[in-house]
Amino acid sequence: MADHKESKKFSELLEVARRLGASDAAVIPTSGICIEDELARLCEEPRCENFGASANCPPHVSGPNGFRELLKVYEQAVVFKLEVPSSALFSPVEGLEVFGLLQEMAAGIEQAAIKIGQTRSKAFAGNCCKKLFCGDRPGCRVLHEGGKCRNPQSARPSMSGFGINISKLMESAGWSIKKAGGEGVDTETATLCGLILIG
Ligand code: SF4
């Protein structure tokens, strides 16, 4: 009975992911999430333009060690993917739109999980929420005013700051990754990915 309830819960979340626009979504064990310190270090060296810009980016997030600690209390996660035209990633306007959508989808799945009783669920996506949602503001409200996030229904931390290996994350969901402009792959579309720890 418990297994039936468990699988119904995850089916609902996968359905929410697809409804929000995911081309696919899967449940993976958190043991399939690979964390690499050197990936997180790339945010700082060479320094990403978003380094320090928001409460959801390094050095203001707990990083690889914090994420390893977090994983100890989660057993399962939902991974979803969003296929976008590669050209969008090279366009300043469309690039913001697709990553904004990715963060909103991750947040939406997280909120759906919370609604069905998984109240510790946490979502992670890509890019920087300052650029995506607070671009016209002088600074991140959390960092500069000690206030609440202006966009709690949308803004989520980037997986990069925690050193999450996205290629391996997708492999653990059974997907191959398509990188914009990558050799030997479909160059028309690129795959973006989001992660929600369910607990
Ligand atoms: S206030 Fe803006 S920049 Fe700061 S965490 Fe929220 S969305 Fe990101």
PDB file of C-alpha atoms and ligand atoms in Angstrom, residues 53-56 129-130 133-134 139-142 148-151 155, ligand 1:
ATOM      1  CA  ALA A  53      25.135  38.721  -7.523  1.00  0.00           C
ATOM      2  CA  SER A  54      22.344  36.933  -5.671  1.00  0.00           C
ATOM      3  CA  ALA A  55      21.578  34.963  -2.551  1.00  0.00           C
ATOM      4  CA  ASN A  56      21.178  31.929  -4.834  1.00  0.00           C
ATOM      5  CA  CYS A 129      18.023  34.738 -10.531  1.00  0.00           C
ATOM      6  CA  LYS A 130      19.408  38.281 -10.231  1.00  0.00           C
ATOM      7  CA  PHE A 133      14.166  38.174 -12.315  1.00  0.00           C
ATOM      8  CA  CYS A 134      15.780  41.245 -10.735  1.00  0.00           C
ATOM      9  CA  GLY A 139      20.733  44.542  -6.174  1.00  0.00           C
ATOM     10  CA  CYS A 140      19.454  41.339  -4.645  1.00  0.00           C
ATOM     11  CA  ARG A 141      17.069  42.301  -1.849  1.00  0.00           C
ATOM     12  CA  VAL A 142      18.173  39.373   0.318  1.00  0.00           C
ATOM     13  CA  LYS A 148      12.904  38.518   1.537  1.00  0.00           C
ATOM     14  CA  CYS A 149      13.415  37.380  -2.024  1.00  0.00           C
ATOM     15  CA  ARG A 150      11.278  39.427  -4.440  1.00  0.00           C
ATOM     16  CA  ASN A 151      10.473  36.302  -6.471  1.00  0.00           C
ATOM     17  CA  ALA A 155      13.805  32.095  -8.225  1.00  0.00           C
TER      18      ALA A 155
HETATM   19  S1  SF4 B   1      15.704  39.109  -4.570  1.00  0.00           S
HETATM   20 FE1  SF4 B   1      16.114  38.813  -6.757  1.00  0.00          FE
HETATM   21  S2  SF4 B   1      18.317  38.438  -6.901  1.00  0.00           S
HETATM   22 FE2  SF4 B   1      17.736  38.151  -4.745  1.00  0.00          FE
HETATM   23  S3  SF4 B   1      17.328  35.943  -4.519  1.00  0.00           S
HETATM   24 FE3  SF4 B   1      15.363  36.920  -5.020  1.00  0.00          FE
HETATM   25  S4  SF4 B   1      15.184  36.828  -7.286  1.00  0.00           S
HETATM   26 FE4  SF4 B   1      17.339  36.423  -6.726  1.00  0.00          FE
END
